[in-house]
């Protein structure tokens, strides 16, 4: 866990802000990086940000984790390094559960201005977590913390999630270096991790 730099939320921000439920979905690149960009902007305004990653493993240490730490953005990577290839669906469900439990703790704790649940949409689309329960919990937090921004990322956003959100962006692949017909270019430092 990366420790936070800002101890308290900004009181003036609470008064004048309408918290948004934001969904970054679609099959093109940019869902997680967009969420990181928003946290970078928010951190510059002294807002308290936290990202919880459903898919990365605890052992993963990417460029964004180094940068987030410098900016006082808290990041939690859950999971045990298995690949979510659903060879062990029960294990996947359990990891989804425990990661969601941390999301709930962060929402209920009321200490953040911006929360990012990275790849939760993927987890929802694979029905590893019940959508109704997730939506209910999010709505409850938004009702008690009207200035809280919550950002959800991942492919294949379910219709009910899109309906509930204030801002939905679909990243659409036009070209991706992994999918080139000539020599393919795979994940690179500073671009993918
Ligand atoms: P990023 O983290 O770069 O913003 P993302 O969050 O939009 O990407 P994910 O669905 O989380 O993308 O996929 C994770 C990885 O898959 C990333 O490393 C990304 O580069 C890669 N990826 C994203 N879009 C595509 C695509 N259309 N084809 C192949 N690989 C992709
Ligand atoms: Mg992503």
CSV table of C-alpha atoms in Angstrom, one decimal, residues 19-165:
chain,number,residue,atom,x,y,z
A,19,UNK,CA,-19.5,14.2,-7.4
A,20,UNK,CA,-19.6,12.2,-10.6
A,21,UNK,CA,-19.9,8.5,-11.4
A,22,UNK,CA,-17.6,8.1,-14.3
A,23,UNK,CA,-17.2,5.0,-16.5
A,24,UNK,CA,-14.3,4.4,-18.9
A,25,UNK,CA,-15.2,1.5,-21.1
A,26,UNK,CA,-14.7,0.1,-24.6
A,27,UNK,CA,-12.1,-2.1,-26.3
A,28,UNK,CA,-9.6,0.6,-27.2
A,29,UNK,CA,-6.6,1.6,-25.1
A,30,UNK,CA,-6.9,4.4,-22.6
A,31,UNK,CA,-9.4,3.4,-19.9
A,32,UNK,CA,-6.9,3.1,-17.0
A,33,UNK,CA,-4.6,5.9,-18.3
A,34,UNK,CA,-7.6,8.3,-18.4
A,35,UNK,CA,-8.4,7.4,-14.8
A,36,UNK,CA,-4.8,8.0,-13.8
A,37,UNK,CA,-4.8,11.3,-15.7
A,38,UNK,CA,-7.9,12.5,-13.7
A,39,UNK,CA,-6.2,11.5,-10.4
A,40,UNK,CA,-3.1,13.4,-11.4
A,41,UNK,CA,-5.3,16.5,-12.1
A,42,UNK,CA,-7.2,16.0,-8.8
A,43,UNK,CA,-4.1,15.5,-6.8
A,44,UNK,CA,-2.8,18.8,-8.1
A,45,UNK,CA,-5.8,20.4,-6.5
A,46,UNK,CA,-5.0,18.9,-3.2
A,47,UNK,CA,-7.8,16.2,-3.5
A,48,UNK,CA,-7.4,12.9,-1.9
A,49,UNK,CA,-7.3,10.1,-4.4
A,50,UNK,CA,-7.2,6.3,-4.2
A,51,UNK,CA,-7.1,3.7,-6.9
A,52,UNK,CA,-7.9,0.0,-6.3
A,53,UNK,CA,-6.9,-2.3,-9.1
A,54,UNK,CA,-8.9,-5.6,-9.6
A,55,UNK,CA,-6.7,-7.2,-12.2
A,56,UNK,CA,-3.1,-6.4,-11.3
A,57,UNK,CA,-1.3,-8.5,-8.8
A,58,UNK,CA,0.3,-7.3,-5.5
A,59,UNK,CA,3.7,-8.0,-7.1
A,60,UNK,CA,3.2,-5.8,-10.1
A,61,UNK,CA,5.0,-2.5,-9.9
A,62,UNK,CA,4.3,-0.3,-12.9
A,63,UNK,CA,5.4,3.2,-13.9
A,64,UNK,CA,2.1,4.6,-12.7
A,65,UNK,CA,2.7,3.2,-9.3
A,66,UNK,CA,6.0,5.0,-9.0
A,67,UNK,CA,4.4,8.3,-10.2
A,68,UNK,CA,1.3,7.9,-8.0
A,69,UNK,CA,3.4,7.6,-5.0
A,70,UNK,CA,5.2,10.8,-5.8
A,71,UNK,CA,1.9,12.6,-6.2
A,72,UNK,CA,0.5,11.3,-2.9
A,73,UNK,CA,-2.1,9.1,-4.7
A,74,UNK,CA,-2.8,5.9,-2.9
A,75,UNK,CA,-2.8,2.7,-5.0
A,76,UNK,CA,-3.8,-0.8,-4.0
A,77,UNK,CA,-3.1,-3.7,-6.4
A,78,UNK,CA,-5.0,-6.8,-5.3
A,79,UNK,CA,-4.8,-10.4,-6.4
A,80,UNK,CA,-2.1,-13.0,-6.1
A,81,UNK,CA,-0.5,-12.9,-9.4
A,82,UNK,CA,-2.8,-15.4,-11.1
A,83,UNK,CA,-4.0,-14.3,-14.4
A,84,UNK,CA,-7.8,-14.3,-14.3
A,85,UNK,CA,-8.0,-16.8,-17.0
A,86,UNK,CA,-10.9,-18.4,-15.1
A,87,UNK,CA,-9.2,-21.8,-14.8
A,88,UNK,CA,-10.2,-21.4,-11.2
A,89,UNK,CA,-13.4,-19.4,-11.2
A,90,UNK,CA,-13.9,-19.9,-7.4
A,91,UNK,CA,-10.5,-18.3,-6.7
A,92,UNK,CA,-11.3,-15.4,-9.1
A,93,UNK,CA,-14.6,-14.8,-7.4
A,94,UNK,CA,-12.9,-14.7,-4.0
A,95,UNK,CA,-10.3,-12.2,-5.2
A,96,UNK,CA,-13.1,-10.1,-6.7
A,97,UNK,CA,-14.9,-10.3,-3.4
A,98,UNK,CA,-11.9,-9.3,-1.2
A,99,UNK,CA,-11.0,-6.5,-3.7
A,100,UNK,CA,-14.6,-5.2,-3.6
A,101,UNK,CA,-14.5,-5.3,0.2
A,102,UNK,CA,-11.6,-2.8,0.1
A,103,UNK,CA,-13.6,-0.6,-2.3
A,104,UNK,CA,-16.5,-0.6,0.2
A,105,UNK,CA,-14.2,0.2,3.1
A,106,UNK,CA,-12.8,3.2,1.2
A,107,UNK,CA,-16.2,4.4,0.1
A,108,UNK,CA,-17.7,4.1,3.6
A,109,UNK,CA,-14.7,5.6,5.3
A,110,UNK,CA,-15.5,9.0,3.8
A,111,UNK,CA,-12.0,10.1,3.5
A,112,UNK,CA,-11.5,10.5,-0.2
A,113,UNK,CA,-12.5,13.0,-3.0
A,114,UNK,CA,-11.8,10.6,-5.8
A,115,UNK,CA,-11.9,6.8,-5.9
A,116,UNK,CA,-10.9,4.7,-8.9
A,117,UNK,CA,-11.9,1.0,-9.2
A,118,UNK,CA,-9.8,-0.1,-12.0
A,119,UNK,CA,-11.1,-3.1,-14.1
A,120,UNK,CA,-14.2,-3.5,-11.9
A,121,UNK,CA,-16.3,-3.3,-15.1
A,122,UNK,CA,-14.5,-6.3,-16.5
A,123,UNK,CA,-15.2,-8.2,-13.2
A,124,UNK,CA,-18.8,-7.1,-13.4
A,125,UNK,CA,-19.2,-8.1,-17.0
A,126,UNK,CA,-17.9,-11.6,-16.1
A,127,UNK,CA,-20.4,-11.7,-13.2
A,128,UNK,CA,-17.7,-12.2,-10.7
A,129,UNK,CA,-19.5,-9.7,-8.5
A,130,UNK,CA,-23.3,-8.9,-8.4
A,131,UNK,CA,-24.0,-5.7,-10.3
A,132,UNK,CA,-27.0,-4.8,-8.1
A,133,UNK,CA,-24.9,-5.0,-4.9
A,134,UNK,CA,-22.1,-2.9,-6.4
A,135,UNK,CA,-24.5,-0.2,-7.7
A,136,UNK,CA,-26.4,-0.1,-4.4
A,137,UNK,CA,-23.2,0.4,-2.4
A,138,UNK,CA,-22.0,3.1,-4.8
A,139,UNK,CA,-25.4,4.9,-4.7
A,140,UNK,CA,-25.3,4.8,-0.9
A,141,UNK,CA,-21.9,6.4,-0.8
A,142,UNK,CA,-22.9,9.1,-3.3
A,143,UNK,CA,-25.9,9.9,-1.3
A,144,UNK,CA,-23.9,10.5,1.9
A,145,UNK,CA,-20.9,12.1,0.1
A,146,UNK,CA,-22.3,14.2,-2.7
A,147,UNK,CA,-18.9,15.5,-3.7
A,148,UNK,CA,-17.3,12.1,-4.1
A,149,UNK,CA,-16.1,11.2,-7.6
A,150,UNK,CA,-16.1,7.5,-8.4
A,151,UNK,CA,-14.4,6.2,-11.6
A,152,UNK,CA,-14.9,2.7,-12.9
A,153,UNK,CA,-12.9,1.2,-15.7
A,154,UNK,CA,-13.1,-1.9,-17.9
A,155,UNK,CA,-14.5,-3.3,-21.1
A,156,UNK,CA,-18.1,-4.2,-21.7
A,157,UNK,CA,-19.9,-2.0,-19.3
A,158,UNK,CA,-23.4,-3.4,-18.5
A,159,UNK,CA,-26.4,-1.3,-19.5
A,160,UNK,CA,-27.5,-0.7,-15.9
A,161,UNK,CA,-24.1,0.7,-15.1
A,162,UNK,CA,-24.1,3.1,-18.0
A,163,UNK,CA,-27.6,4.1,-17.0
A,164,UNK,CA,-26.5,4.9,-13.4
A,165,UNK,CA,-23.3,6.9,-14.5
